[in-house]
Short mmCIF file of C-alpha atoms in Angstrom, two decimals:
data_model
loop_
_atom_site.label_atom_id
_atom_site.label_comp_id
_atom_site.label_asym_id
_atom_site.label_seq_id
_atom_site.Cartn_x
_atom_site.Cartn_y
_atom_site.Cartn_z
CA MET A 1 0.12 -0.13 0.08
CA THR A 2 1.32 3.54 -1.00
CA GLN A 3 2.05 5.99 1.88
CA GLN A 4 -0.81 8.14 0.48
CA ALA A 5 -3.42 5.34 0.57
CA GLN A 6 -2.44 4.72 4.14
CA THR A 7 -3.42 8.32 4.98
CA ILE A 8 -6.90 8.19 3.39
CA GLN A 9 -9.02 9.38 6.29
CA GLY A 10 -11.24 12.64 7.38
CA SER A 11 -13.21 14.43 4.88
CA ILE A 12 -13.03 13.07 1.42
CA VAL A 13 -15.20 14.79 -1.18
CA ALA A 14 -16.88 12.81 -4.10
CA ILE A 15 -15.87 15.58 -6.49
CA VAL A 16 -18.22 16.71 -9.30
CA THR A 17 -17.05 16.93 -13.05
CA PRO A 18 -17.47 20.49 -14.37
CA MET A 19 -19.09 20.82 -17.58
CA PHE A 20 -19.89 23.35 -19.84
CA GLU A 21 -23.53 23.98 -20.99
CA ASP A 22 -22.92 21.59 -24.09
CA GLY A 23 -21.91 18.91 -21.79
CA SER A 24 -18.18 18.97 -22.62
CA VAL A 25 -15.68 18.79 -19.49
CA ASP A 26 -14.53 21.99 -18.43
CA TRP A 27 -10.73 21.33 -17.30
CA LYS A 28 -9.93 24.51 -16.17
CA GLY A 29 -12.89 24.44 -13.85
CA LEU A 30 -11.87 21.00 -12.77
CA GLU A 31 -8.63 22.26 -11.99
CA LYS A 32 -9.87 25.30 -10.11
CA LEU A 33 -12.03 23.01 -7.94
CA VAL A 34 -9.14 20.71 -6.97
CA GLU A 35 -7.14 23.65 -6.09
CA TRP A 36 -9.99 25.23 -3.83
CA HIS A 37 -10.58 21.92 -1.92
CA ILE A 38 -7.02 21.36 -1.16
CA ALA A 39 -6.92 24.89 0.23
CA GLN A 40 -10.19 24.53 2.13
CA GLY A 41 -8.85 21.45 4.04
CA THR A 42 -10.53 18.38 2.11
CA ASN A 43 -8.38 15.41 2.94
CA SER A 44 -8.76 13.43 0.01
CA ILE A 45 -10.58 13.16 -3.50
CA VAL A 46 -12.61 10.54 -5.13
CA ALA A 47 -12.61 11.07 -8.86
CA VAL A 48 -15.21 9.92 -11.14
CA GLY A 49 -17.70 8.49 -8.58
CA THR A 50 -21.39 8.73 -8.76
CA THR A 51 -21.44 12.56 -8.07
CA GLY A 52 -18.62 13.00 -11.00
CA GLU A 53 -21.22 11.46 -13.42
CA ALA A 54 -19.22 8.36 -14.08
CA SER A 55 -22.08 6.86 -15.83
CA THR A 56 -22.29 9.39 -18.56
CA LEU A 57 -18.58 9.82 -19.12
CA SER A 58 -16.90 7.90 -21.95
CA MET A 59 -14.10 5.40 -21.04
CA LYS A 60 -11.70 7.92 -22.43
CA GLU A 61 -13.08 10.90 -20.61
CA HIS A 62 -13.32 8.79 -17.34
CA THR A 63 -9.52 8.24 -17.45
CA GLN A 64 -8.82 11.88 -18.40
CA VAL A 65 -10.51 13.07 -15.45
CA ILE A 66 -8.89 10.98 -13.00
CA LYS A 67 -5.53 11.85 -14.72
CA GLU A 68 -6.18 15.46 -14.41
CA ILE A 69 -7.24 15.49 -10.90
CA ILE A 70 -3.97 13.39 -9.96
CA ARG A 71 -1.96 16.02 -11.96
CA VAL A 72 -3.39 18.85 -10.32
CA ALA A 73 -3.31 17.57 -6.73
CA ASN A 74 0.36 16.69 -7.24
CA LYS A 75 0.56 14.21 -4.25
CA ARG A 76 -0.55 16.87 -1.79
CA ILE A 77 -3.71 14.69 -0.97
CA PRO A 78 -4.45 11.23 -1.82
CA ILE A 79 -6.60 10.52 -5.02
CA ILE A 80 -8.93 7.69 -5.19
CA ALA A 81 -10.15 6.84 -8.36
CA GLY A 82 -13.84 5.55 -9.13
CA THR A 83 -13.41 2.43 -11.05
CA GLY A 84 -16.68 0.45 -10.43
CA ALA A 85 -18.54 -1.43 -13.24
CA ASN A 86 -21.28 -3.98 -13.35
CA SER A 87 -18.95 -5.78 -15.73
CA THR A 88 -16.15 -7.43 -13.69
CA ARG A 89 -13.76 -7.22 -16.90
CA GLU A 90 -14.40 -3.43 -17.37
CA ALA A 91 -14.08 -2.78 -13.60
CA ILE A 92 -10.76 -4.64 -13.86
CA GLU A 93 -9.73 -2.63 -16.94
CA LEU A 94 -10.64 0.74 -15.25
CA THR A 95 -8.70 -0.10 -12.02
CA LYS A 96 -5.41 -0.97 -13.98
CA GLU A 97 -5.68 2.28 -15.87
CA ALA A 98 -6.24 4.11 -12.55
CA LYS A 99 -3.01 2.44 -11.34
CA GLU A 100 -1.07 3.46 -14.34
CA LEU A 101 -2.23 7.02 -13.91
CA GLY A 102 -0.95 7.22 -10.25
CA ALA A 103 -4.15 6.85 -8.16
CA ASP A 104 -3.80 6.02 -4.56
CA ALA A 105 -6.77 3.88 -4.49
CA ALA A 106 -9.86 2.56 -6.09
CA LEU A 107 -13.48 2.78 -5.38
CA LEU A 108 -15.56 0.20 -6.59
CA VAL A 109 -19.33 0.33 -6.57
CA THR A 110 -21.47 -2.83 -6.27
CA PRO A 111 -22.34 -4.24 -10.01
CA TYR A 112 -25.67 -2.30 -10.47
CA TYR A 113 -28.73 -3.53 -12.59
CA ASN A 114 -27.55 -7.26 -13.10
CA LYS A 115 -28.07 -7.78 -9.40
CA PRO A 116 -25.58 -10.49 -8.28
CA THR A 117 -25.80 -12.76 -5.50
CA GLN A 118 -23.83 -12.47 -2.33
CA GLU A 119 -21.16 -14.96 -3.68
CA GLY A 120 -21.33 -13.15 -6.95
CA LEU A 121 -20.19 -9.94 -5.19
CA TYR A 122 -17.62 -11.93 -3.50
CA GLN A 123 -16.16 -13.39 -6.55
CA HIS A 124 -16.29 -9.99 -8.53
CA TYR A 125 -14.40 -8.08 -5.90
CA LYS A 126 -12.13 -11.12 -5.43
CA ALA A 127 -11.37 -11.14 -9.20
CA ILE A 128 -10.37 -7.22 -9.27
CA ALA A 129 -8.21 -7.65 -6.29
CA GLU A 130 -6.21 -10.57 -7.70
CA ALA A 131 -5.87 -8.64 -11.17
CA VAL A 132 -4.61 -5.29 -9.96
CA ASP A 133 -2.01 -4.34 -7.24
CA LEU A 134 -3.82 -1.28 -6.06
CA PRO A 135 -5.65 -0.56 -2.82
CA GLN A 136 -9.55 -0.92 -3.22
CA ILE A 137 -12.36 0.27 -1.43
CA LEU A 138 -15.69 -1.43 -1.74
CA TYR A 139 -18.74 0.78 -2.13
CA ASN A 140 -22.16 -0.36 -1.11
CA VAL A 141 -25.17 2.01 -1.96
CA PRO A 142 -28.28 -0.12 -2.24
CA GLY A 143 -30.40 2.95 -2.88
CA ARG A 144 -28.78 3.49 -6.11
CA THR A 145 -27.47 0.25 -7.44
CA GLY A 146 -30.38 -2.08 -6.05
CA VAL A 147 -27.73 -4.32 -4.74
CA ASP A 148 -27.07 -4.63 -0.80
CA MET A 149 -23.58 -6.26 0.19
CA ALA A 150 -24.44 -7.93 3.36
CA ASN A 151 -21.90 -7.23 6.28
CA GLU A 152 -21.08 -10.83 6.03
CA THR A 153 -19.80 -10.51 2.61
CA VAL A 154 -17.71 -7.60 3.46
CA ILE A 155 -16.10 -9.34 6.36
CA ARG A 156 -15.25 -12.31 3.99
CA LEU A 157 -13.52 -9.94 1.54
CA ALA A 158 -11.57 -7.97 4.33
CA ASP A 159 -9.32 -11.12 4.28
CA ILE A 160 -8.10 -10.23 0.67
CA PRO A 161 -5.01 -8.13 0.95
CA GLN A 162 -5.78 -5.63 -1.87
CA ILE A 163 -9.35 -4.81 -0.34
CA VAL A 164 -8.46 -2.14 2.07
CA GLY A 165 -11.76 -0.39 2.97
CA ILE A 166 -15.63 0.20 2.29
CA LYS A 167 -17.88 3.15 1.74
CA ASP A 168 -20.95 2.31 3.83
CA ALA A 169 -23.53 4.50 2.12
CA THR A 170 -26.66 2.79 3.56
CA GLY A 171 -26.99 5.56 6.38
CA ASP A 172 -27.91 2.87 8.85
CA VAL A 173 -25.83 3.50 11.99
CA PRO A 174 -26.40 0.39 13.89
CA ARG A 175 -25.61 -1.58 10.82
CA GLY A 176 -22.37 0.07 10.30
CA GLN A 177 -21.53 -0.26 13.73
CA ALA A 178 -22.06 -3.98 13.52
CA LEU A 179 -19.81 -3.92 10.57
CA LEU A 180 -16.96 -2.24 12.53
CA GLU A 181 -17.40 -4.96 15.38
CA GLY A 182 -17.26 -7.84 12.61
CA LEU A 183 -14.05 -6.35 11.19
CA ALA A 184 -12.32 -5.97 14.48
CA GLY A 185 -8.77 -7.22 14.01
CA LYS A 186 -8.92 -7.11 10.26
CA ALA A 187 -7.11 -4.62 8.16
CA MET A 188 -10.14 -2.99 6.45
CA THR A 189 -11.01 0.66 6.96
CA VAL A 190 -14.75 1.80 7.12
CA TYR A 191 -15.77 5.06 5.62
CA SER A 192 -19.14 6.64 5.88
CA GLY A 193 -20.88 7.34 2.67
CA ASP A 194 -23.93 9.19 4.00
CA ASP A 195 -23.28 12.72 5.09
CA ALA A 196 -26.42 13.08 7.54
CA THR A 197 -24.96 10.27 9.73
CA ALA A 198 -21.24 10.48 9.14
CA TYR A 199 -20.03 11.84 12.20
CA GLN A 200 -21.87 9.14 14.27
CA LEU A 201 -20.21 6.34 12.33
CA ILE A 202 -16.71 8.11 12.52
CA LEU A 203 -17.52 8.27 16.30
CA SER A 204 -17.91 4.64 16.36
CA GLY A 205 -14.59 3.94 14.69
CA ALA A 206 -14.82 4.82 10.99
CA LYS A 207 -11.97 6.78 9.57
CA GLY A 208 -13.63 9.37 7.49
CA ASN A 209 -16.76 10.28 5.12
CA ILE A 210 -16.92 10.02 1.58
CA SER A 211 -19.05 13.31 0.63
CA VAL A 212 -21.36 15.10 -1.49
CA THR A 213 -21.95 18.13 0.84
CA ALA A 214 -18.17 18.57 0.98
CA ASN A 215 -18.31 19.77 -2.61
CA VAL A 216 -20.25 23.12 -1.53
CA ALA A 217 -18.88 23.04 2.23
CA PRO A 218 -15.31 21.53 2.17
CA LYS A 219 -14.13 23.44 5.08
CA GLU A 220 -17.31 22.77 7.28
CA MET A 221 -17.25 18.93 6.54
CA SER A 222 -13.46 18.79 7.22
CA ASP A 223 -14.17 20.25 10.79
CA VAL A 224 -16.99 17.74 11.54
CA CYS A 225 -14.76 14.94 10.47
CA ALA A 226 -11.88 16.13 12.46
CA ALA A 227 -14.00 16.55 15.39
CA ALA A 228 -15.37 13.21 15.09
CA LEU A 229 -12.11 11.53 14.64
CA ALA A 230 -10.76 13.23 17.72
CA GLY A 231 -13.55 11.69 19.67
CA GLU A 232 -15.13 15.15 20.33
CA ALA A 233 -18.71 13.94 20.27
CA GLU A 234 -20.59 17.20 21.28
CA LYS A 235 -18.43 19.30 18.93
CA ALA A 236 -18.95 17.03 15.93
CA GLU A 237 -22.64 17.01 16.43
CA ASN A 238 -22.84 20.94 16.89
CA LEU A 239 -20.68 21.24 13.66
CA ASN A 240 -22.80 18.76 11.76
CA THR A 241 -25.96 20.65 12.83
CA GLN A 242 -24.73 23.66 10.98
CA VAL A 243 -24.52 22.04 7.69
CA ALA A 244 -27.65 19.54 8.44
CA ASN A 245 -29.95 21.44 5.90
CA LEU A 246 -27.54 20.85 3.33
CA HIS A 247 -27.15 17.09 3.85
CA GLU A 248 -31.15 17.00 3.22
CA ILE A 249 -31.51 19.66 0.39
CA LEU A 250 -28.59 18.24 -1.79
CA PHE A 251 -30.68 15.18 -2.48
CA CYS A 252 -33.90 16.96 -3.25
CA GLU A 253 -33.41 15.55 -6.61
CA SER A 254 -31.03 13.11 -7.93
CA ASN A 255 -27.35 13.51 -7.11
CA PRO A 256 -25.38 15.26 -8.66
CA ILE A 257 -28.33 17.71 -9.78
CA PRO A 258 -28.63 19.77 -6.66
CA VAL A 259 -24.88 19.99 -5.99
CA LYS A 260 -23.99 21.11 -9.39
CA TRP A 261 -26.59 23.86 -9.38
CA ALA A 262 -25.32 25.04 -6.00
CA LEU A 263 -21.64 25.05 -7.25
CA HIS A 264 -22.84 27.18 -10.23
CA GLU A 265 -24.59 29.45 -7.91
CA MET A 266 -21.40 29.77 -5.92
CA GLU A 267 -19.77 30.65 -9.45
CA LEU A 268 -17.10 28.05 -9.25
CA ILE A 269 -18.43 25.78 -12.06
CA GLU A 270 -20.24 26.28 -15.35
CA THR A 271 -23.67 24.96 -15.69
CA GLY A 272 -23.30 21.74 -17.53
CA ILE A 273 -24.97 18.42 -16.65
CA ARG A 274 -25.37 15.55 -19.00
CA LEU A 275 -28.66 13.79 -20.01
CA PRO A 276 -30.49 12.00 -18.53
CA LEU A 277 -29.76 14.32 -15.80
CA THR A 278 -31.33 17.63 -16.05
CA PRO A 279 -31.05 21.06 -14.24
CA LEU A 280 -32.35 21.52 -10.85
CA ALA A 281 -36.09 22.29 -10.72
CA GLU A 282 -37.13 25.80 -9.77
CA GLN A 283 -38.84 24.89 -6.76
CA TYR A 284 -36.00 23.63 -5.00
CA ARG A 285 -33.54 26.55 -5.86
CA THR A 286 -34.70 29.06 -3.23
CA PRO A 287 -34.37 26.33 -0.37
CA LEU A 288 -31.04 25.15 -1.57
CA ARG A 289 -29.73 28.90 -1.44
CA GLU A 290 -31.17 29.48 1.95
CA ALA A 291 -29.60 26.10 3.17
CA LEU A 292 -26.00 27.49 1.65
CA THR A 293 -26.48 30.71 3.33
CA THR A 294 -27.53 29.34 6.92
CA ALA A 295 -24.66 26.92 6.78
CA VAL A 296 -22.34 30.03 6.38
CA VAL A 297 -20.73 28.39 3.51
CA SER A 298 -17.75 30.55 2.08
CA LEU A 299 -19.66 32.21 -0.77
CA ALA A 300 -18.42 35.70 -0.41
CA GLY A 301 -15.99 36.57 -3.20
CA CYS A 302 -17.27 33.96 -5.27
CA SER A 303 -21.18 34.26 -5.14
CA SER A 304 -23.64 37.33 -4.92
CA LEU A 305 -25.51 35.16 -2.36
CA ALA A 306 -23.35 36.65 0.49
CA VAL A 307 -23.52 40.33 -0.76
CA ASN A 308 -26.57 42.60 -0.26
CA ASN A 309 -28.36 39.67 1.63
CA GLY A 310 -29.06 37.49 -1.40
CA SER A 311 -30.18 40.37 -3.78
CA LEU A 312 -27.98 38.56 -6.50
CA ASP A 313 -26.50 42.07 -7.43
CA TYR A 314 -22.95 43.35 -6.81
CA LYS A 315 -23.72 46.80 -8.66
CA GLU A 316 -23.10 50.00 -6.77
CA THR A 317 -21.93 47.90 -3.83
CA ALA A 318 -18.94 49.62 -1.88
CA SER A 319 -19.09 47.63 1.02
CA LEU A 320 -20.28 44.33 2.40
CA GLU A 321 -23.19 44.20 5.05
CA PRO A 322 -23.33 41.38 7.48
CA LEU A 323 -24.95 38.29 6.16
CA LYS A 324 -28.47 38.05 7.39
CA TYR A 325 -29.99 34.61 7.83
CA PRO A 326 -33.49 33.38 6.74
CA GLU A 327 -36.20 33.84 9.79
CA GLY A 328 -36.01 30.78 12.24
CA SER A 329 -32.78 29.42 10.83
CA MET A 330 -30.31 27.69 13.10
CA VAL A 331 -26.88 29.26 12.72
CA ARG A 332 -23.55 29.03 14.43
CA PRO A 333 -23.07 31.69 17.00
CA ALA A 334 -20.16 33.34 15.26
CA THR A 335 -19.16 36.72 13.26
CA PRO A 336 -20.86 36.72 9.95
CA LEU A 337 -18.52 35.62 7.11
CA TYR A 338 -18.07 39.27 5.82
CA PRO A 339 -18.73 41.89 8.61
CA ALA A 340 -19.24 45.34 7.33
CA PRO A 341 -15.63 47.02 7.72
CA THR A 342 -15.25 50.65 8.84
CA VAL A 343 -12.84 51.85 6.32
CA GLU A 344 -10.85 55.16 6.01
CA ALA A 345 -11.31 57.38 3.11
CA LEU A 346 -7.57 57.08 1.84
CA ALA A 347 -8.05 53.16 1.91
CA LEU A 348 -11.10 53.41 0.07
CA GLU A 349 -9.37 55.62 -2.51
CA HIS A 350 -6.95 53.02 -3.36
CA ALA A 351 -9.17 50.10 -3.14
CA PRO A 352 -9.21 47.91 -6.39
CA VAL A 353 -12.54 47.52 -8.54
CA LEU A 354 -13.35 44.14 -9.17
CA GLU A 355 -15.73 42.71 -11.66
CA ASN A 356 -17.49 39.07 -11.22
CA LYS A 357 -18.56 36.78 -14.06
CA ARG A 358 -21.89 38.41 -14.61
CA GLY A 359 -20.37 41.77 -15.21
CA ASN A 360 -21.22 43.41 -11.70
CA ARG A 361 -18.60 45.53 -10.15
CA PHE A 362 -17.79 46.30 -6.56
CA ALA A 363 -15.11 47.91 -4.44
CA MET A 364 -13.03 45.92 -2.19
CA PRO A 365 -11.84 48.07 0.76
CA ARG A 366 -8.24 47.67 2.11
CA PRO A 367 -7.89 46.38 5.51
CA GLN A 368 -8.66 48.60 8.44
CA ALA A 369 -6.26 49.60 11.18
CA ALA A 370 -8.23 48.14 14.12
CA GLN A 371 -7.86 45.81 17.00
CA VAL A 372 -6.23 42.56 15.92
CA MET A 373 -7.15 39.71 18.04
CA SER A 374 -4.60 37.00 18.83
CA ASN A 375 -5.09 33.23 18.32
CA ALA A 376 -5.65 33.06 22.16
CA GLU A 377 -8.62 35.62 21.57
CA SER A 378 -6.93 38.32 23.75
CA THR A 379 -9.04 41.38 24.38
CA GLU A 380 -6.04 43.66 24.61
CA THR A 381 -5.52 46.14 21.83
CA VAL A 382 -2.47 45.13 19.47
CA ASP A 383 -0.43 47.72 17.84
CA THR A 384 -1.42 47.12 14.08
CA ALA A 385 1.25 49.49 12.65
CA VAL A 386 3.46 47.89 9.97
CA SER A 387 6.58 49.20 8.30
CA ARG A 388 7.17 49.27 4.50
CA PRO A 389 8.62 46.21 2.98
CA GLN A 390 12.37 45.77 2.60
CA LEU A 391 13.55 43.51 0.05
CA ILE A 392 16.46 41.25 1.40
CA ILE A 393 18.55 38.08 0.29
CA ASP A 394 18.92 35.20 2.70
CA GLY A 395 22.03 33.21 3.20
CA ASN A 396 20.94 30.80 0.41
CA LYS A 397 20.41 33.46 -1.97
CA ASN A 398 16.63 33.50 -1.65
CA PRO A 399 14.73 36.74 -2.01
CA LEU A 400 12.52 37.62 1.06
CA LEU A 401 10.46 40.80 2.10
CA LYS A 402 11.10 41.70 5.58
CA ILE A 403 8.36 43.59 7.29
CA GLU A 404 8.21 44.96 10.85
CA GLY A 405 4.80 44.76 12.55
CA ASN A 406 1.80 42.72 13.46
CA SER A 407 1.59 39.66 11.55
CA ALA A 408 -2.07 39.71 10.95
CA THR A 409 -2.17 43.25 9.79
CA ILE A 410 0.71 42.31 7.37
CA TRP A 411 -1.03 39.53 5.92
CA GLN A 412 -4.26 41.36 5.43
CA TYR A 413 -2.11 44.16 3.47
CA THR A 414 -0.51 41.30 1.64
CA LEU A 415 -3.89 39.87 0.28
CA ALA A 416 -5.15 43.36 -0.54
CA THR A 417 -1.88 44.03 -2.75
CA LEU A 418 -2.58 40.58 -4.45
CA SER A 419 -5.95 41.68 -5.23
CA SER A 420 -4.82 45.12 -6.57
CA LEU A 421 -2.30 43.32 -8.65
CA ASN A 422 -5.06 41.00 -10.16
CA HIS A 423 -3.09 37.77 -9.02
CA GLN A 424 -5.32 34.86 -8.79
CA ILE A 425 -5.64 33.59 -5.18
CA VAL A 426 -6.58 30.13 -5.71
CA GLY A 427 -6.50 29.07 -1.86
CA GLN A 428 -5.69 30.06 1.64
CA SER A 429 -4.45 28.12 4.46
CA LYS A 430 -6.65 27.96 7.33
CA ASN A 431 -3.77 27.10 9.93
CA GLY A 432 -1.31 30.19 9.06
CA TYR A 433 -0.46 33.01 6.65
CA GLU A 434 -0.11 31.07 3.57
CA ALA A 435 -1.76 31.64 0.14
CA THR A 436 -1.59 29.71 -3.01
CA ILE A 437 -1.70 31.95 -6.19
CA LYS A 438 -1.34 31.29 -9.74
CA ILE A 439 0.75 33.58 -12.06
CA ASP A 440 1.05 32.62 -15.94
CA GLN A 441 -0.60 29.18 -15.26
CA GLN A 442 2.26 28.57 -12.47
CA VAL A 443 1.14 27.81 -9.07
CA TYR A 444 3.26 29.38 -6.24
CA VAL A 445 2.64 29.71 -2.37
CA LEU A 446 3.29 33.00 -0.56
CA ARG A 447 4.18 32.38 3.06
CA LEU A 448 4.50 34.86 5.77
CA THR A 449 6.67 33.75 8.84
CA ALA A 450 7.21 35.60 12.20
CA VAL A 451 10.87 35.91 12.79
CA GLY A 452 11.47 37.49 16.35
CA SER A 453 9.67 40.97 16.14
CA SER A 454 9.84 40.97 12.42
CA ASN A 455 8.22 38.91 9.67
CA ASN A 456 9.46 37.34 6.43
CA LEU A 457 7.40 36.95 3.21
CA ALA A 458 8.80 34.32 1.01
CA VAL A 459 7.77 32.68 -2.28
CA PHE A 460 7.71 28.91 -2.81
CA ASN A 461 6.78 26.44 -5.36
CA ALA A 462 4.07 24.12 -5.03
CA ASP A 463 6.36 21.43 -3.76
CA ASN A 464 7.46 23.58 -0.76
CA SER A 465 10.88 24.37 -2.46
CA PHE A 466 11.75 27.88 -3.01
CA ALA A 467 10.78 29.60 -6.35
CA ALA A 468 13.26 30.72 -8.67
CA PRO A 469 15.12 33.67 -7.41
CA GLU A 470 14.18 35.73 -10.51
CA LYS A 471 10.60 34.85 -10.13
CA ALA A 472 10.25 35.39 -6.53
CA THR A 473 12.19 38.64 -6.87
CA GLU A 474 9.74 39.91 -9.52
CA LEU A 475 6.59 39.06 -7.39
CA LEU A 476 7.98 40.45 -4.14
CA THR A 477 9.02 43.68 -5.95
CA GLN A 478 5.56 43.91 -7.28
CA ILE A 479 4.40 43.62 -3.76
CA TYR A 480 6.73 46.18 -2.34
CA GLN A 481 5.82 48.73 -5.04
CA ASN A 482 2.24 48.35 -4.42
CA TRP A 483 2.22 48.07 -0.54
CA PRO A 484 -0.68 50.05 0.64
CA ALA A 485 0.94 50.96 4.04
#
């Protein structure tokens, strides 16, 4: 088993396959989604599963999507390839292809439509495991396939070395708990495949959740799984409550119809979906939009939902009001995603004017000089003054920007400067001052590190090595020259 396969746990998104209106695959949209998920804390990705519309992709497209996701992820997180089929020979062929492409594991749904017996299921999976030396995860979703793999069959299959896990999408927690008990002492991992009950199964011993909801709420689902894996039952339940409406509304019609509509509403993908699936019916759109809002999904900046309280219009908007929730909604007791800022006139004067896909324009204010709270949630006022950046060269001849002042304020200025330069920010770390940016189709990581009372801003490649000095100097000089402080 690969090192990556051994680390498959937590929130595992069953990612959609972005498409244009004509049904062709949107490759750039797919790349953007993968980068977004990594930045938001998704722990692993399932490529071309049910949610990825495997049933309507050609064999060539199927493998191309897997290949592209593996390329973009670049070993940062494990990639699981959906390779199930109701033909054992076809499943073997797809699984071999996934191995050659570099997938860390394969996800194999039970054969649908032809309704094999329990012995047939055993022989099907045994044949694939013997034919392909790749970690394999079984997938039992009787609600879609019409085939239910019994716990006893799963326990038998656990003795086959290449079969390392199962996605249990029955939504039956007592049954899942019985399966976990039956697998005690065996080298098989259980994953939930039902968002609504996932945290309960993880608290019982499962290692993660292969999720539909994570498509639109990756950070929220990552937090739910992390709390459950840590055994923090109350915290996991509370976090799950905040996205519970999403779990339900995302299945108001056949998956992935609702989740693709939601992602388009968030301006993360185009409208495409392939027949026989059709766009989400009108009567479900408002409830889904409200579910996204009440879950406090990160819509601001990529969707008009979070601006002007759902007016769907950025026009003439010079400031962002606190997000208002539908009456009677249950929401987390936290500051709204984008609280209304207090901005000095000089800052507004230098703020960039941005335009979204619909051609609507709005001004983005610079960071305000205000109280900055420490990670310990100190109530003391912190000096937010920052110095002008100074370009220096370290002992290894790597260019850095040295900046004196409060790290949080410096980072706010850095992000504002990147926006003014029109550099594409494709992701931000939730654990530190780090942003993934794309310049001329090349991905870089910009990282701010505190060094005593000073801070160093450095540019890295995606593999964590220092960027080429020429490119790093060019970017850091642009930041220095456009620094707002």
